[in-house]
């Protein structure tokens, strides 16, 4: 089976001429007029790595495969659920070795610029997959851009929000917090009046960003190519998070499974407030003792002294640059199906995920979804992350820092200085220290 080389490749699409240029290839692109293909005559075998939660989200994605095969009965989809924590390095290793990589990957937004810079993805510009590019929300689409080309289509967008147990908040007689100071007061009131804990602050790098953003901080400044992760603003933000724990407003995070412990306590109505995203909605609403999605409150993350902001997140569908030419029509058809407005609306209804297509928000399954309606303004107000190839490598050092500061009680400035040194040495060596 012939592999497409890293340079120019013209792959026939299902209904239109489809030219996909691999990263770093010839600028010239050929195009051929492809005859309209009968879906039943399309034959191929594709491997798809799904990085969604295998238990809470995986079944819905498998349903999309079943729907796809109703139209394309002779395209076999080898569905592989790959743990999110392993997928980034696993894909890079396989793509570099040119064997074992999936034809299609559900990639976290920060991975796309990195994979594109390494030549592991096809650019989709001029292809059928971007024929309706204007239908995508600009912020999610931006994460697929690198060096003037587009390497994926946005599957879902999200951000962190303040999730709360309506019953506990009402019982405590508190308002939904709008600032971190409000949250501290409300959490303490919940604990004293209901017996449940008020708050759980998750000790992970991504979850510390709202505290940093709230004080006007960020991890790097791409315009000046400066490392800013150890700025005074970020130190101040971390001190706010640390104070929530030290004061008893928040449960002390678990040293072994901070995220899992947070979700267990929230689902069992043992904690009133958490910071998390829409990907957990299906998990929460199916919890036997929580009280259903009707008991779930969603609000923007509280504000610091400068603003209220959380990082933009989400996932994109990308095509490996080693996909064989003869499989291209099936790969295009499958990604089109996965990311149609109807499929996005299906995932919104099933899982509470936020569509990236404007047209999906006009469908009843999305328009009438209370959770999606609550999360939509949260995502629209999210802070853009730096869409640079190194963006996906920022969080390992941040995770270590969060453990040190929020669990081991280490000094925020010293831990952030260590992160800055790590960035300079291993992640963005061309950037200057602040």
Short mmCIF file of N, CA, C and O in Angstrom, two decimals, residues 160-285:
data_model
loop_
_atom_site.label_atom_id
_atom_site.label_comp_id
_atom_site.label_asym_id
_atom_site.label_seq_id
_atom_site.Cartn_x
_atom_site.Cartn_y
_atom_site.Cartn_z
N UNK A 160 -13.43 26.16 31.37
CA UNK A 160 -13.76 25.85 32.75
C UNK A 160 -14.83 26.79 33.27
O UNK A 160 -14.85 27.98 32.91
N UNK A 161 -15.70 26.27 34.10
CA UNK A 161 -16.78 27.06 34.70
C UNK A 161 -16.87 26.70 36.18
O UNK A 161 -16.26 25.73 36.65
N UNK A 162 -17.63 27.48 36.91
CA UNK A 162 -17.95 27.16 38.30
C UNK A 162 -19.19 26.27 38.28
O UNK A 162 -20.27 26.72 37.92
N UNK A 163 -19.02 25.01 38.64
CA UNK A 163 -20.14 24.08 38.74
C UNK A 163 -20.57 24.00 40.20
O UNK A 163 -19.71 23.96 41.10
N UNK A 164 -21.86 23.97 40.43
CA UNK A 164 -22.31 23.94 41.81
C UNK A 164 -23.58 23.10 41.99
O UNK A 164 -24.35 22.88 41.04
N UNK A 165 -23.75 22.63 43.21
CA UNK A 165 -24.91 21.85 43.60
C UNK A 165 -26.00 22.83 44.04
O UNK A 165 -25.88 23.47 45.08
N UNK A 166 -27.04 22.95 43.24
CA UNK A 166 -28.09 23.94 43.52
C UNK A 166 -28.73 23.72 44.89
O UNK A 166 -29.03 24.68 45.61
N UNK A 167 -28.95 22.46 45.24
CA UNK A 167 -29.60 22.14 46.51
C UNK A 167 -28.78 22.65 47.69
O UNK A 167 -29.31 23.27 48.63
N UNK A 168 -27.46 22.38 47.67
CA UNK A 168 -26.61 22.80 48.77
C UNK A 168 -26.47 24.32 48.85
O UNK A 168 -26.47 24.90 49.94
N UNK A 169 -26.37 24.95 47.69
CA UNK A 169 -26.25 26.41 47.66
C UNK A 169 -27.52 27.06 48.20
O UNK A 169 -27.47 28.02 48.98
N UNK A 170 -28.66 26.51 47.81
CA UNK A 170 -29.94 27.05 48.31
C UNK A 170 -30.08 26.82 49.81
O UNK A 170 -30.53 27.70 50.56
N UNK A 171 -29.69 25.64 50.27
CA UNK A 171 -29.79 25.32 51.69
C UNK A 171 -28.90 26.23 52.53
O UNK A 171 -29.25 26.61 53.65
N UNK A 172 -27.75 26.60 51.97
CA UNK A 172 -26.83 27.49 52.69
C UNK A 172 -27.27 28.95 52.61
O UNK A 172 -26.76 29.79 53.36
N UNK A 173 -28.20 29.24 51.71
CA UNK A 173 -28.69 30.61 51.57
C UNK A 173 -27.67 31.58 51.02
O UNK A 173 -27.64 32.75 51.40
N UNK A 174 -26.83 31.10 50.07
CA UNK A 174 -25.79 31.97 49.50
C UNK A 174 -26.08 32.24 48.03
O UNK A 174 -26.76 31.46 47.36
N UNK A 175 -25.55 33.35 47.55
CA UNK A 175 -25.63 33.68 46.13
C UNK A 175 -24.52 32.95 45.37
O UNK A 175 -23.51 32.55 45.95
N UNK A 176 -24.72 32.79 44.07
CA UNK A 176 -23.67 32.20 43.24
C UNK A 176 -22.49 33.17 43.20
O UNK A 176 -22.66 34.34 42.84
N UNK A 177 -21.29 32.75 43.60
CA UNK A 177 -20.14 33.66 43.72
C UNK A 177 -19.70 34.25 42.37
O UNK A 177 -19.69 33.56 41.36
N UNK A 178 -19.32 35.52 42.43
CA UNK A 178 -18.81 36.19 41.23
C UNK A 178 -17.32 36.52 41.34
O UNK A 178 -16.69 36.87 40.35
N UNK A 179 -16.77 36.44 42.54
CA UNK A 179 -15.34 36.68 42.75
C UNK A 179 -14.79 35.55 43.60
O UNK A 179 -15.54 34.80 44.24
N UNK A 180 -13.46 35.43 43.64
CA UNK A 180 -12.84 34.41 44.49
C UNK A 180 -13.15 34.68 45.96
O UNK A 180 -13.34 33.74 46.74
N UNK A 181 -13.20 35.95 46.32
CA UNK A 181 -13.55 36.29 47.71
C UNK A 181 -14.97 35.85 48.03
O UNK A 181 -15.24 35.31 49.12
N UNK A 182 -15.90 36.06 47.08
CA UNK A 182 -17.27 35.59 47.26
C UNK A 182 -17.32 34.07 47.41
O UNK A 182 -18.09 33.53 48.22
N UNK A 183 -16.50 33.38 46.62
CA UNK A 183 -16.49 31.92 46.66
C UNK A 183 -16.00 31.43 48.02
O UNK A 183 -16.55 30.46 48.58
N UNK A 184 -14.99 32.09 48.56
CA UNK A 184 -14.48 31.71 49.88
C UNK A 184 -15.57 31.84 50.94
O UNK A 184 -15.80 30.92 51.74
N UNK A 185 -16.28 32.96 50.89
CA UNK A 185 -17.36 33.19 51.87
C UNK A 185 -18.49 32.19 51.70
O UNK A 185 -19.00 31.62 52.68
N UNK A 186 -18.89 31.95 50.43
CA UNK A 186 -19.99 31.01 50.16
C UNK A 186 -19.62 29.60 50.57
O UNK A 186 -20.45 28.86 51.14
N UNK A 187 -18.39 29.19 50.27
CA UNK A 187 -17.96 27.83 50.61
C UNK A 187 -17.95 27.61 52.12
O UNK A 187 -18.36 26.56 52.61
N UNK A 188 -17.49 28.61 52.85
CA UNK A 188 -17.48 28.50 54.31
C UNK A 188 -18.90 28.45 54.87
O UNK A 188 -19.17 27.72 55.83
N UNK A 189 -19.82 29.18 54.22
CA UNK A 189 -21.22 29.15 54.66
C UNK A 189 -21.85 27.79 54.40
O UNK A 189 -22.62 27.27 55.23
N UNK A 190 -21.54 27.20 53.25
CA UNK A 190 -22.06 25.87 52.93
C UNK A 190 -21.61 24.87 53.98
O UNK A 190 -22.40 24.06 54.48
N UNK A 191 -20.35 24.94 54.34
CA UNK A 191 -19.79 23.99 55.31
C UNK A 191 -20.44 24.13 56.69
O UNK A 191 -20.76 23.14 57.35
N UNK A 192 -20.66 25.38 57.11
CA UNK A 192 -21.22 25.60 58.45
C UNK A 192 -22.72 25.32 58.51
O UNK A 192 -23.24 24.93 59.56
N UNK A 193 -23.43 25.48 57.39
CA UNK A 193 -24.89 25.36 57.42
C UNK A 193 -25.44 24.03 56.89
O UNK A 193 -26.60 23.70 57.16
N UNK A 194 -24.62 23.31 56.10
CA UNK A 194 -25.15 22.07 55.50
C UNK A 194 -24.40 20.82 55.94
O UNK A 194 -24.91 19.70 55.77
N UNK A 195 -23.19 20.98 56.43
CA UNK A 195 -22.38 19.82 56.79
C UNK A 195 -21.54 19.30 55.65
O UNK A 195 -20.59 18.54 55.85
N UNK A 196 -21.88 19.70 54.41
CA UNK A 196 -21.06 19.33 53.26
C UNK A 196 -19.87 20.28 53.16
O UNK A 196 -19.91 21.40 53.70
N UNK A 197 -18.82 19.86 52.48
CA UNK A 197 -17.71 20.77 52.24
C UNK A 197 -18.11 21.78 51.17
O UNK A 197 -18.93 21.49 50.27
N UNK A 198 -17.52 22.97 51.26
CA UNK A 198 -17.93 24.02 50.34
C UNK A 198 -17.31 23.94 48.97
O UNK A 198 -17.98 24.20 47.96
N UNK A 199 -16.02 23.58 48.89
CA UNK A 199 -15.27 23.73 47.64
C UNK A 199 -14.19 22.67 47.53
O UNK A 199 -13.67 22.19 48.55
N UNK A 200 -13.85 22.31 46.28
CA UNK A 200 -12.69 21.47 46.02
C UNK A 200 -11.88 22.16 44.92
O UNK A 200 -12.35 22.32 43.79
N UNK A 201 -10.66 22.56 45.24
CA UNK A 201 -9.74 23.14 44.25
C UNK A 201 -8.86 22.01 43.73
O UNK A 201 -8.11 21.41 44.50
N UNK A 202 -8.95 21.72 42.45
CA UNK A 202 -8.18 20.63 41.86
C UNK A 202 -6.72 21.04 41.68
O UNK A 202 -6.43 22.10 41.09
N UNK A 203 -5.80 20.22 42.17
CA UNK A 203 -4.37 20.53 42.10
C UNK A 203 -3.78 20.05 40.78
O UNK A 203 -3.08 19.05 40.70
N UNK A 204 -4.10 20.77 39.69
CA UNK A 204 -3.57 20.47 38.36
C UNK A 204 -3.31 21.78 37.63
O UNK A 204 -4.03 22.77 37.83
N UNK A 205 -2.28 21.78 36.78
CA UNK A 205 -1.85 23.02 36.13
C UNK A 205 -2.93 23.75 35.37
O UNK A 205 -3.08 24.97 35.50
N UNK A 206 -3.71 23.02 34.56
CA UNK A 206 -4.76 23.66 33.76
C UNK A 206 -5.77 24.36 34.64
O UNK A 206 -6.29 25.43 34.30
N UNK A 207 -6.03 23.78 35.82
CA UNK A 207 -7.05 24.31 36.72
C UNK A 207 -6.55 25.49 37.55
O UNK A 207 -7.33 26.12 38.26
N UNK A 208 -5.26 25.77 37.48
CA UNK A 208 -4.74 26.97 38.15
C UNK A 208 -4.81 28.20 37.25
O UNK A 208 -4.68 29.32 37.73
N UNK A 209 -5.04 27.99 35.96
CA UNK A 209 -5.03 29.11 35.02
C UNK A 209 -6.10 30.17 35.33
O UNK A 209 -5.82 31.37 35.21
N UNK A 210 -7.34 29.81 35.74
CA UNK A 210 -8.30 30.87 36.06
C UNK A 210 -7.83 31.80 37.19
O UNK A 210 -8.15 32.98 37.19
N UNK A 211 -7.07 31.25 38.13
CA UNK A 211 -6.52 32.08 39.21
C UNK A 211 -5.45 33.03 38.66
O UNK A 211 -5.40 34.21 39.04
N UNK A 212 -4.62 32.53 37.78
CA UNK A 212 -3.58 33.36 37.18
C UNK A 212 -4.18 34.41 36.24
O UNK A 212 -3.83 35.59 36.30
N UNK A 213 -5.08 33.96 35.36
CA UNK A 213 -5.73 34.89 34.44
C UNK A 213 -6.47 35.99 35.20
O UNK A 213 -6.52 37.14 34.76
N UNK A 214 -7.07 35.60 36.32
CA UNK A 214 -7.86 36.55 37.10
C UNK A 214 -7.06 37.72 37.62
O UNK A 214 -7.59 38.81 37.86
N UNK A 215 -5.73 37.51 37.78
CA UNK A 215 -4.85 38.59 38.22
C UNK A 215 -4.11 39.24 37.05
O UNK A 215 -3.22 40.07 37.25
N UNK A 216 -4.46 38.85 35.82
CA UNK A 216 -3.84 39.43 34.63
C UNK A 216 -2.61 38.70 34.15
O UNK A 216 -1.85 39.24 33.34
N UNK A 217 -2.39 37.46 34.61
CA UNK A 217 -1.21 36.71 34.23
C UNK A 217 -1.42 35.78 33.05
O UNK A 217 -2.52 35.64 32.53
N UNK A 218 -0.34 35.14 32.62
CA UNK A 218 -0.37 34.14 31.57
C UNK A 218 0.96 33.39 31.64
O UNK A 218 1.85 33.77 32.40
N UNK A 219 1.12 32.34 30.84
CA UNK A 219 2.34 31.54 30.92
C UNK A 219 3.47 32.09 30.06
O UNK A 219 4.64 32.04 30.44
N UNK A 220 3.13 32.60 28.87
CA UNK A 220 4.12 33.22 27.99
C UNK A 220 3.47 34.39 27.27
O UNK A 220 2.24 34.48 27.16
N UNK A 221 4.31 35.27 26.75
CA UNK A 221 3.86 36.35 25.87
C UNK A 221 4.45 36.05 24.50
O UNK A 221 5.65 36.20 24.28
N UNK A 222 3.60 35.58 23.57
CA UNK A 222 4.11 35.17 22.27
C UNK A 222 4.55 36.36 21.42
O UNK A 222 5.42 36.21 20.56
N UNK A 223 3.95 37.52 21.64
CA UNK A 223 4.33 38.70 20.85
C UNK A 223 5.79 39.11 21.13
O UNK A 223 6.56 39.40 20.20
N UNK A 224 6.16 39.13 22.40
CA UNK A 224 7.52 39.52 22.76
C UNK A 224 8.43 38.31 22.97
O UNK A 224 9.62 38.48 23.27
N UNK A 225 7.87 37.11 22.84
CA UNK A 225 8.60 35.87 23.06
C UNK A 225 9.28 35.88 24.43
O UNK A 225 10.49 35.72 24.56
N UNK A 226 8.42 36.08 25.44
CA UNK A 226 8.89 36.16 26.82
C UNK A 226 8.17 35.13 27.68
O UNK A 226 6.96 34.94 27.55
N UNK A 227 8.90 34.49 28.57
CA UNK A 227 8.32 33.57 29.55
C UNK A 227 7.80 34.41 30.72
O UNK A 227 8.55 35.12 31.37
N UNK A 228 6.50 34.32 30.97
CA UNK A 228 5.88 35.14 32.02
C UNK A 228 5.24 34.31 33.13
O UNK A 228 4.55 34.84 33.99
N UNK A 229 5.47 33.00 33.11
CA UNK A 229 4.78 32.11 34.05
C UNK A 229 5.11 32.43 35.51
O UNK A 229 4.31 32.17 36.40
N UNK A 230 6.27 33.00 35.77
CA UNK A 230 6.65 33.34 37.16
C UNK A 230 6.45 34.81 37.48
O UNK A 230 7.12 35.37 38.33
N UNK A 231 5.47 35.43 36.81
CA UNK A 231 5.18 36.85 37.03
C UNK A 231 4.54 37.09 38.39
O UNK A 231 4.02 36.17 39.03
N UNK A 232 4.56 38.33 38.83
CA UNK A 232 3.90 38.70 40.09
C UNK A 232 2.41 38.41 40.04
O UNK A 232 1.81 38.02 41.04
N UNK A 233 1.82 38.59 38.87
CA UNK A 233 0.38 38.33 38.72
C UNK A 233 0.06 36.86 38.97
O UNK A 233 -0.92 36.51 39.64
N UNK A 234 0.90 35.98 38.43
CA UNK A 234 0.65 34.55 38.62
C UNK A 234 0.90 34.11 40.06
O UNK A 234 0.19 33.25 40.59
N UNK A 235 1.89 34.71 40.69
CA UNK A 235 2.14 34.43 42.10
C UNK A 235 0.92 34.83 42.93
O UNK A 235 0.45 34.07 43.80
N UNK A 236 0.36 35.99 42.62
CA UNK A 236 -0.82 36.47 43.34
C UNK A 236 -2.01 35.54 43.12
O UNK A 236 -2.77 35.23 44.05
N UNK A 237 -2.17 35.06 41.90
CA UNK A 237 -3.27 34.14 41.61
C UNK A 237 -3.14 32.83 42.36
O UNK A 237 -4.12 32.31 42.90
N UNK A 238 -1.93 32.30 42.40
CA UNK A 238 -1.71 31.05 43.13
C UNK A 238 -1.94 31.22 44.62
O UNK A 238 -2.43 30.31 45.29
N UNK A 239 -1.59 32.37 45.15
CA UNK A 239 -1.82 32.63 46.58
C UNK A 239 -3.31 32.63 46.90
O UNK A 239 -3.72 32.19 47.99
N UNK A 240 -4.14 33.07 45.95
CA UNK A 240 -5.59 33.04 46.15
C UNK A 240 -6.06 31.58 46.23
O UNK A 240 -6.84 31.21 47.11
N UNK A 241 -5.59 30.75 45.30
CA UNK A 241 -5.97 29.34 45.30
C UNK A 241 -5.50 28.66 46.58
O UNK A 241 -6.24 27.87 47.19
N UNK A 242 -4.28 28.97 46.98
CA UNK A 242 -3.71 28.37 48.19
C UNK A 242 -4.49 28.81 49.43
O UNK A 242 -4.73 28.00 50.34
N UNK A 243 -4.91 30.06 49.47
CA UNK A 243 -5.66 30.55 50.62
C UNK A 243 -7.01 29.87 50.75
O UNK A 243 -7.50 29.63 51.86
N UNK A 244 -7.64 29.55 49.62
CA UNK A 244 -8.92 28.84 49.67
C UNK A 244 -8.76 27.49 50.38
O UNK A 244 -9.65 27.05 51.12
N UNK A 245 -7.61 26.85 50.17
CA UNK A 245 -7.34 25.56 50.82
C UNK A 245 -6.91 25.78 52.28
O UNK A 245 -7.44 25.14 53.19
N UNK A 246 -5.98 26.70 52.49
CA UNK A 246 -5.45 26.93 53.84
C UNK A 246 -6.54 27.40 54.81
O UNK A 246 -6.50 27.09 56.01
N UNK A 247 -7.51 28.15 54.28
CA UNK A 247 -8.58 28.70 55.14
C UNK A 247 -9.65 27.67 55.48
O UNK A 247 -10.51 27.92 56.33
N UNK A 248 -9.62 26.55 54.78
CA UNK A 248 -10.64 25.53 55.01
C UNK A 248 -11.87 25.70 54.12
O UNK A 248 -12.79 24.89 54.17
N UNK A 249 -11.87 26.76 53.29
CA UNK A 249 -12.98 26.92 52.35
C UNK A 249 -13.02 25.77 51.36
O UNK A 249 -14.08 25.33 50.93
N UNK A 250 -11.82 25.28 51.00
CA UNK A 250 -11.70 24.15 50.09
C UNK A 250 -11.17 22.93 50.83
O UNK A 250 -10.36 23.05 51.75
N UNK A 251 -11.61 21.77 50.39
CA UNK A 251 -11.02 20.51 50.84
C UNK A 251 -9.55 20.51 50.41
O UNK A 251 -9.21 21.01 49.35
N UNK A 252 -8.67 19.93 51.21
CA UNK A 252 -7.29 19.77 50.79
C UNK A 252 -7.26 18.73 49.68
O UNK A 252 -7.75 17.61 49.86
N UNK A 253 -6.69 19.07 48.51
CA UNK A 253 -6.71 18.12 47.38
C UNK A 253 -5.99 16.82 47.69
O UNK A 253 -5.02 16.80 48.45
N UNK A 254 -6.47 15.76 47.08
CA UNK A 254 -5.85 14.45 47.23
C UNK A 254 -4.49 14.44 46.54
O UNK A 254 -4.34 14.95 45.43
N UNK A 255 -3.51 13.82 47.17
CA UNK A 255 -2.17 13.73 46.60
C UNK A 255 -2.06 12.62 45.56
O UNK A 255 -1.13 12.63 44.75
N UNK A 256 -3.01 11.69 45.55
CA UNK A 256 -2.92 10.56 44.62
C UNK A 256 -3.85 10.69 43.42
O UNK A 256 -3.50 10.27 42.33
N UNK A 257 -5.01 11.26 43.60
CA UNK A 257 -5.97 11.40 42.49
C UNK A 257 -6.84 12.62 42.75
O UNK A 257 -8.01 12.51 43.11
N UNK A 258 -6.26 13.78 42.55
CA UNK A 258 -6.97 15.02 42.87
C UNK A 258 -8.25 15.17 42.06
O UNK A 258 -9.31 15.45 42.60
N UNK A 259 -8.16 14.95 40.75
CA UNK A 259 -9.33 15.13 39.88
C UNK A 259 -10.42 14.11 40.20
O UNK A 259 -11.59 14.46 40.35
N UNK A 260 -10.03 12.84 40.31
CA UNK A 260 -11.02 11.81 40.58
C UNK A 260 -11.71 12.00 41.92
O UNK A 260 -12.92 11.79 42.05
N UNK A 261 -10.94 12.41 42.92
CA UNK A 261 -11.53 12.67 44.24
C UNK A 261 -12.52 13.82 44.17
O UNK A 261 -13.60 13.77 44.77
N UNK A 262 -12.15 14.88 43.44
CA UNK A 262 -13.04 16.02 43.27
C UNK A 262 -14.38 15.59 42.69
O UNK A 262 -15.45 15.95 43.20
N UNK A 263 -14.33 14.79 41.61
CA UNK A 263 -15.57 14.39 40.95
C UNK A 263 -16.40 13.45 41.83
O UNK A 263 -17.63 13.55 41.85
N UNK A 264 -15.76 12.56 42.56
CA UNK A 264 -16.50 11.66 43.45
C UNK A 264 -17.24 12.45 44.53
O UNK A 264 -18.43 12.23 44.78
N UNK A 265 -16.54 13.38 45.16
CA UNK A 265 -17.16 14.18 46.22
C UNK A 265 -18.31 15.03 45.68
O UNK A 265 -19.35 15.17 46.33
N UNK A 266 -18.12 15.59 44.49
CA UNK A 266 -19.18 16.42 43.91
C UNK A 266 -20.40 15.59 43.56
O UNK A 266 -21.54 15.97 43.87
N UNK A 267 -20.20 14.45 42.93
CA UNK A 267 -21.32 13.59 42.53
C UNK A 267 -22.07 13.04 43.74
O UNK A 267 -23.28 12.81 43.66
N UNK A 268 -21.36 12.85 44.84
CA UNK A 268 -22.00 12.32 46.05
C UNK A 268 -22.55 13.43 46.95
O UNK A 268 -22.96 13.17 48.08
N UNK A 269 -22.58 14.65 46.43
CA UNK A 269 -23.14 15.82 47.14
C UNK A 269 -22.40 16.10 48.46
O UNK A 269 -22.98 16.59 49.42
N UNK A 270 -21.10 15.80 48.46
CA UNK A 270 -20.28 16.05 49.64
C UNK A 270 -19.48 17.35 49.51
O UNK A 270 -18.79 17.75 50.45
N UNK A 271 -19.54 17.98 48.35
CA UNK A 271 -18.91 19.27 48.14
C UNK A 271 -19.81 20.08 47.21
O UNK A 271 -20.41 19.53 46.28
N UNK A 272 -19.93 21.37 47.47
CA UNK A 272 -20.91 22.19 46.74
C UNK A 272 -20.38 22.82 45.47
O UNK A 272 -21.10 22.95 44.48
N UNK A 273 -19.11 23.24 45.46
CA UNK A 273 -18.55 23.98 44.32
C UNK A 273 -17.30 23.28 43.80
O UNK A 273 -16.45 22.84 44.58
N UNK A 274 -17.17 23.22 42.47
CA UNK A 274 -15.93 22.78 41.83
C UNK A 274 -15.72 23.62 40.57
O UNK A 274 -16.66 24.26 40.07
N UNK A 275 -14.49 23.62 40.07
CA UNK A 275 -14.19 24.24 38.77
C UNK A 275 -13.99 23.10 37.78
O UNK A 275 -13.09 22.27 37.96
N UNK A 276 -14.82 23.04 36.74
CA UNK A 276 -14.68 21.97 35.75
C UNK A 276 -15.41 22.36 34.47
O UNK A 276 -15.99 23.45 34.39
N UNK A 277 -15.39 21.45 33.48
CA UNK A 277 -15.95 21.78 32.18
C UNK A 277 -17.12 20.92 31.77
O UNK A 277 -17.53 19.99 32.50
N UNK A 278 -17.68 21.16 30.59
CA UNK A 278 -18.88 20.45 30.14
C UNK A 278 -18.68 18.97 29.88
O UNK A 278 -19.65 18.22 29.81
N UNK A 279 -17.42 18.55 29.73
CA UNK A 279 -17.17 17.12 29.47
C UNK A 279 -17.61 16.22 30.62
O UNK A 279 -17.74 15.02 30.45
N UNK A 280 -17.84 16.80 31.81
CA UNK A 280 -18.25 15.99 32.96
C UNK A 280 -19.77 15.98 33.16
O UNK A 280 -20.26 15.34 34.10
N UNK A 281 -20.51 16.67 32.32
CA UNK A 281 -21.96 16.77 32.52
C UNK A 281 -22.62 15.39 32.50
O UNK A 281 -23.45 15.08 33.37
N UNK A 282 -22.27 14.56 31.54
CA UNK A 282 -22.90 13.24 31.45
C UNK A 282 -22.57 12.40 32.68
O UNK A 282 -23.41 11.65 33.20
N UNK A 283 -21.35 12.52 33.17
CA UNK A 283 -20.92 11.81 34.37
C UNK A 283 -21.73 12.27 35.59
O UNK A 283 -22.19 11.46 36.39
N UNK A 284 -21.93 13.57 35.70
CA UNK A 284 -22.67 14.13 36.84
C UNK A 284 -24.15 13.75 36.80
O UNK A 284 -24.73 13.33 37.79
N UNK A 285 -24.76 13.90 35.63
CA UNK A 285 -26.21 13.67 35.55
C UNK A 285 -26.57 12.20 35.73
O UNK A 285 -27.69 11.87 36.12
#
